[in-house]
Amino acid sequence: MNIKGSPWKAGSLLLLLVSNLLLCQNVAPLPICPGGAARCQVTLRDLFDRAVVLSHYIHNLSSEMFSEFDKRYTHGRGFITRAINSCHTSSLPTPEDKEQAQQMNQKDFLSLIVSILRSWNEPLYHLVTEVRGMEEAPEAILSKAVEIEEQTKRLLEGMELIVSQVHPETKENEIYPVWTGLPSLQMADEESRLSAYYNLLHCLRRDSHKIDNYLKLLKCRIIHNNNC
Amino acid sequence: MDLWQLLLTLALAGSSDAFSGSEPTAAILSRASWSLQSVNPGLKTNSSKEPKFTKCRSPERETFSCHWTDAVHHGSKSLGPIQLFYTRRNIQGQTQEWKECPDYVSAGENSCYFNSSFTSVWIPYCIKLTSNGDTVDGKCFSVDEIVQPDPPIALNWTLLNVSLTGIHADIQVRWEAPPNADIQKGWMVLEYELQYKEVNETKWKMMDPILSTSVPVYSLKVDKEYEVRVRSKRRNSRNYGEFSEVLYVTLPQMNQFTCEEDFYFPWLLIIIFGIFGLTVMLFVFLFSKQQRIKMLILPPVPVPKIKGINPDLLKEGKLEEVNAILAIHDSYKPEFHSDDSWVEFIELDIDEPDEKNEGSDTDRLLSSDHQKSHSNLGVKDGDSGRTSCYEPDILETDFNANNIHEGTSEVAQPQRLKGEADLLCLDQKNQNKSPYHDACPATQQPSVIQAEKNKPQPLPTDGAESTHQAAHIQLSNPSSLANIDFYAQVSDITPAGSVVLSPGQKNKAGMSQCDMHLEMVSLCQEDFIMDNAYFCEADAKKCIPVAPHIKVESHIEPSFNQEDIYITTESLTTTAGRPGTTEHIPGSEMPVPDYTSIHIVQSPQGLILNATALPLPGKEFLSSCGYVSTDQLNKIMP
C-alpha cells in the first residue's frame, strides 16, 4: 500500500493503534520482572508453574478431605443444604465466571488471591487443632488438613514473591476477611458441630478451587499471553 | 398422604417471603426437595411418572443445561406445563427468588439452557421442576460439579515406524481439544484418555490419562484394523466427557510375505537347556570312572614328587626307606661323602652330650633341625657381629686370628662362620645356578638334609661310610639347592655328635642330580673357574667319568668311628685322588665347593683343609667366601 498517497490509511492505522492501547490496557501483559534482574532469581514463569502446582495440589487435598468427611460423618443427612452458607471469604469480590475474571485487572487479581490465602491461615490452623483434639481423630482427615495448612503457607509465600516481581510498587495490603467460626467448631451439640465442620470444609474446597482457577488464568494471561 | 402433607408445607413455605435468605425456610425448602426426591419412587404407584431431572451438565463451565424426563401420563390427572425455576445464592450469601428458566429451547426438549450470563461457577444453584405450580423435583448443585467436557475432535494418526519383521507398527494419534473449552486462557485444563481395540474385539484397551493432545500407540499389528477413541475430563473432577468419534486405523502392509503368526525364536529356552545339558554332561564326566575323559577335562595338577616316594615318608624321617627308594631312580647318584675329604664339620652345641642318645638320629635331626643348628651356630659363634660373606677381608682376618690361636672348639667357629658366610655366599651362588636347578624336578624335600643332622656335634666323617649319606643328602635334594644358603648339606654325623656337612658344591656347580651325567665335564670346568679352590666331592666325582655308586647303599648308617677331631678320611693330598671309594681325583679341574672339610686340625698350626687344595692359579683365597683351602692355608702358614 502506498503510504505516500494514502494519508487516510495512515491515520486510520494510527487511530486503530491508539484505540487498541486504550482499550486493551487492562489485559496488556506486563513485562516480566520489571523490578530489575536483581529481584528475579527465579523466573516468573517458574514461580507461576510452582504456584499452579501447589494450588492444584491443595485443591485436590481439599476435595478429598471434604468427601472423606462427608462420607464418614454427614452423608445423606442433608448437610449440604445447610452448607450453602456463606463462607467467610464471600465478602471478597471474587469473579464468578470467566467474563468477570477476564475483566478483572491483573493487579487486583493478584491481590485478591493473596487476600484469600491470608484469610485461610487462621481457619486452617484451628481446623488442625480441633481435628487433632477430637476423640478418635480421623487420621486421613487430620493428615490432609496438616498438609493443606503447610502448602497454603508455601503458596502464600510464592504469591507474595510473584506480586513483588510483577507489581513491585504494590503496598502490602493486610486486609483480609477474618474467620470467626471457631466457636461453632467447639460447640457441644454434635449436630451443630458437624454442620460447622461441614461448612468449613465445603468453603475450603470452594476457595481452593477458586485460587487454583485464578492462578491458571493468570498464568496463561501473564506468561503465555492467553495462549496456553 | 405424606406427599400431600409435604406439598402443603411447601406451598405454605413458598408463599411467604422465606426465600429472602432466612436459613430455616431454605432448609425446609431443601429438605422438602430432598424428601421429594426420596419419595419419588413411591409416586410411581400412581402409574404416572413425574418428570424429574435426568442430568444437568456444563460442557465448558460457562453455560449449563438441565434435562428432565417427560411426564408420562397414565393416570387421570393431567399435568400442566412443566416449568423450571432456579435460584442461586448471590455473593452476599442470600438466596434469591426463584426465577424461571431463561431458555427452554436451545438445549432441546425438556431442557433448560443457562447461558453464560446466568452461569456462575462457584455459586450454588437450586432448581426445581414444577407442574401446575407443584414442585415435582428439585436439585441443588454448583456448576463445577456438573462439568463434563465435550469430546475431542479431529482425531488423526500417523505412522511412526514399522518393526523389522514387518508385523508390528507404532502410530501417533493426535486430536484437538473440544473447541468450546477455553484452554488458551486457562479456564479449563483437560486431560484425555485414549482407548483402542481391534475391530472385531469387544474389549477396549485403555491408556493412562495424559495432558497432551497426542500420544503414541505402540505395537499394533499390521494386518489388523483398529479403532481408537478419546475422551476428556477436567483435571480436578472425576467426570469424563463423552467419547469422541471412533478413529479407524488401517496400517499399510509393507511386506507381502510377512509371517502369519508371531514367531519368536525361543532364545531363552535354548540357553537354559543348553546350560543344563552342559552341566549334566560335565557332572557325568566328573563323576564317571572314565579317567581318560576326566583327565582330559580336569587334568590333575602335578605335585612335586618322585615316583614311588611318598612325601610323608620323608616327613617321618624314615631315612632308610627313602634312601632305598631313591636308589631306584636312575638319576640318583649317591654321594660318596664317605671320603669325607670334602665334608665340612659344623660344630653344633656340645653342651648336651646326652642328646646323641636320645631317640633316633633322624628324629632328632628332623625335630631340632634348624633350631639347633642355627641356634648353635649362633651361640657358638662369637662372630655374630661379623659381616657377611660380602666382606671377605674381615672374615679372613678373623679366620686367621681365630684359627691359629684358638683351640679345637674355636676351630669350628671360623668354620661355622665360614659356613655361615658360605651359607650366604652359597645362596648367592645358588642363585646364579638357578637355571640349572630348574631342570630337575624337586623330588625331595629339604628336610632330607636335616635328616642327616643326627648329631648336634660335628663329627669327622668316615669317608667311606659317610659319603653315601652325604651323597644321599646331596643328591636327594636337588630342589633344596636353593635352600642351601640356610642349610648345609649334612653328609654324615659322627658318633661324637658332630654333623658332617657335605659341601654345597653341587649347587655351586649348579648341577642337579639329573644333570650330573651329562654335565659332568662341562660343569667341572665351569666351577673350577668360578670359585677358588673349593669344590664338592660331588663335583669332583662328576669330573670323574665313573661315578662310584657302588658304595651308596651299603653304608646307610654312618659309622662314626672317628674321634672328635676333624679328620677327614680323605687324603691329605690336595691334588692327588683320594683313597677309598670315592676315588676322587681332584685334578686341576675340580669344581669349587662351598664347604671344605677340615682335614686336619693342627692347632695351633692351623687347619688343613681337604682336597680342595687346588691351586687356582691367580685366584686368591681372599676372593672367596672365606674358605681357605689347605693348599692356600699351607701357603699362608709356614
Short mmCIF file of C-alpha atoms in Angstrom, two decimals, chain B residues 410-561:
data_model
loop_
_atom_site.label_atom_id
_atom_site.label_comp_id
_atom_site.label_asym_id
_atom_site.label_seq_id
_atom_site.Cartn_x
_atom_site.Cartn_y
_atom_site.Cartn_z
CA GLU B 410 87.41 -72.39 68.14
CA VAL B 411 88.27 -74.01 65.02
CA ALA B 412 84.77 -74.72 64.43
CA GLN B 413 83.96 -71.15 64.74
CA PRO B 414 85.55 -69.93 61.68
CA GLN B 415 84.35 -72.98 60.06
CA ARG B 416 80.99 -72.18 61.22
CA LEU B 417 81.47 -68.70 60.37
CA LYS B 418 82.59 -69.71 57.02
CA GLY B 419 79.73 -71.99 56.98
CA GLU B 420 77.50 -69.14 57.72
CA ALA B 421 79.22 -66.95 55.36
CA ASP B 422 79.26 -69.67 52.92
CA LEU B 423 75.69 -70.14 53.51
CA LEU B 424 75.20 -66.66 52.49
CA CYS B 425 77.53 -66.97 49.66
CA LEU B 426 76.08 -70.17 48.68
CA ASP B 427 72.81 -68.57 48.43
CA GLN B 428 74.21 -66.08 46.11
CA LYS B 429 75.94 -68.64 44.10
CA ASN B 430 72.96 -70.76 44.06
CA GLN B 431 71.08 -68.03 42.58
CA ASN B 432 73.48 -67.92 39.81
CA LYS B 433 72.95 -71.51 39.18
CA SER B 434 69.27 -71.43 39.43
CA PRO B 435 68.65 -72.18 35.81
CA TYR B 436 70.26 -75.48 36.27
CA HIS B 437 68.15 -76.32 39.16
CA ASP B 438 65.01 -75.91 37.33
CA ALA B 439 65.80 -78.62 35.02
CA CYS B 440 65.25 -81.24 37.55
CA PRO B 441 62.05 -81.56 39.36
CA ALA B 442 62.45 -81.30 43.02
CA THR B 443 61.82 -84.70 44.13
CA GLN B 444 62.58 -84.48 47.74
CA GLN B 445 62.07 -82.07 50.42
CA PRO B 446 64.68 -80.07 52.09
CA SER B 447 64.08 -81.88 55.25
CA VAL B 448 66.15 -84.62 53.94
CA ILE B 449 69.17 -82.64 54.57
CA GLN B 450 68.13 -82.01 58.03
CA ALA B 451 67.60 -85.64 58.47
CA GLU B 452 71.19 -86.07 58.21
CA LYS B 453 71.94 -83.90 61.05
CA ASN B 454 71.68 -86.56 63.52
CA LYS B 455 74.10 -85.26 65.97
CA PRO B 456 74.41 -81.77 67.06
CA GLN B 457 78.08 -82.06 67.17
CA PRO B 458 80.11 -82.01 64.19
CA LEU B 459 81.86 -85.18 63.60
CA PRO B 460 84.51 -86.23 61.39
CA THR B 461 83.22 -88.50 58.91
CA ASP B 462 84.35 -91.66 57.71
CA GLY B 463 84.65 -91.05 54.16
CA ALA B 464 83.83 -94.44 53.06
CA GLU B 465 80.86 -94.78 55.24
CA SER B 466 79.51 -91.43 55.19
CA THR B 467 79.88 -90.28 51.75
CA HIS B 468 76.96 -92.20 50.72
CA GLN B 469 74.93 -90.40 53.20
CA ALA B 470 76.19 -87.20 52.04
CA ALA B 471 75.51 -88.35 48.68
CA HIS B 472 72.09 -89.20 49.72
CA ILE B 473 71.64 -85.90 51.07
CA GLN B 474 73.07 -84.06 48.28
CA LEU B 475 71.50 -85.96 45.58
CA SER B 476 68.37 -86.38 47.35
CA ASN B 477 67.65 -82.83 47.35
CA PRO B 478 68.09 -81.17 44.11
CA SER B 479 65.29 -78.93 44.93
CA SER B 480 66.91 -77.83 48.03
CA LEU B 481 69.67 -76.42 46.08
CA ALA B 482 68.12 -73.15 46.53
CA ASN B 483 67.89 -73.71 50.21
CA ILE B 484 71.48 -74.42 50.65
CA ASP B 485 72.04 -70.98 51.78
CA PHE B 486 70.29 -71.73 55.00
CA TYR B 487 71.14 -75.31 55.19
CA ALA B 488 74.31 -77.10 54.85
CA GLN B 489 74.16 -80.45 53.47
CA VAL B 490 74.87 -82.81 56.20
CA SER B 491 76.66 -85.69 54.80
CA ASP B 492 77.21 -87.57 57.90
CA ILE B 493 77.13 -87.47 61.59
CA THR B 494 79.90 -88.63 63.65
CA PRO B 495 79.27 -90.65 66.72
CA ALA B 496 80.54 -87.85 68.74
CA GLY B 497 77.59 -85.89 67.67
CA SER B 498 79.02 -83.60 65.25
CA VAL B 499 77.44 -83.20 61.99
CA VAL B 500 79.31 -83.58 58.90
CA LEU B 501 78.14 -81.32 56.29
CA SER B 502 78.66 -82.03 52.79
CA PRO B 503 79.64 -79.05 50.94
CA GLY B 504 77.12 -77.44 48.85
CA GLN B 505 79.32 -77.56 45.93
CA LYS B 506 76.79 -79.24 43.92
CA ASN B 507 74.81 -76.12 43.96
CA LYS B 508 77.72 -74.15 43.05
CA ALA B 509 78.22 -76.43 40.31
CA GLY B 510 74.70 -75.80 39.52
CA MET B 511 74.19 -79.30 38.71
CA SER B 512 71.34 -81.25 39.89
CA GLN B 513 71.35 -84.89 40.06
CA CYS B 514 69.79 -85.46 36.83
CA ASP B 515 72.21 -83.43 35.02
CA MET B 516 75.10 -84.95 36.62
CA HIS B 517 75.93 -87.32 33.99
CA LEU B 518 75.54 -85.01 31.21
CA GLU B 519 77.18 -82.04 32.58
CA MET B 520 79.91 -83.67 34.30
CA VAL B 521 82.62 -82.48 32.26
CA SER B 522 81.35 -79.10 31.47
CA LEU B 523 80.43 -78.19 34.93
CA CYS B 524 83.57 -79.37 36.24
CA GLN B 525 85.35 -76.88 34.27
CA GLU B 526 82.94 -74.13 34.89
CA ASP B 527 83.05 -74.29 38.53
CA PHE B 528 86.59 -74.73 38.59
CA ILE B 529 86.90 -71.33 37.31
CA MET B 530 84.09 -69.88 39.25
CA ASP B 531 85.37 -70.30 42.63
CA ASN B 532 88.63 -70.53 44.19
CA ALA B 533 89.70 -73.75 45.37
CA TYR B 534 86.58 -75.28 46.61
CA PHE B 535 84.66 -77.93 45.08
CA CYS B 536 82.48 -80.52 46.41
CA GLU B 537 83.19 -84.07 46.20
CA ALA B 538 80.20 -84.49 44.13
CA ASP B 539 81.59 -82.19 41.62
CA ALA B 540 84.79 -83.94 41.92
CA LYS B 541 83.07 -87.08 41.18
CA LYS B 542 81.42 -85.61 38.28
CA CYS B 543 84.65 -84.90 36.81
CA ILE B 544 85.43 -88.46 37.14
CA PRO B 545 83.90 -90.36 34.35
CA VAL B 546 82.99 -93.15 36.56
CA ALA B 547 80.72 -92.30 39.28
CA PRO B 548 81.19 -94.61 42.07
CA HIS B 549 77.74 -95.54 43.07
CA ILE B 550 78.71 -98.69 44.50
CA LYS B 551 79.07 -97.84 47.96
CA VAL B 552 75.98 -95.86 48.24
CA GLU B 553 73.62 -98.42 49.50
CA SER B 554 75.93 -100.26 51.61
CA HIS B 555 76.55 -97.68 54.11
CA ILE B 556 73.41 -96.27 55.23
CA GLU B 557 74.26 -95.85 58.75
CA PRO B 558 77.03 -93.60 59.40
CA SER B 559 79.64 -95.25 61.26
CA PHE B 560 81.29 -92.87 63.37
CA ASN B 561 84.48 -94.34 64.22
#
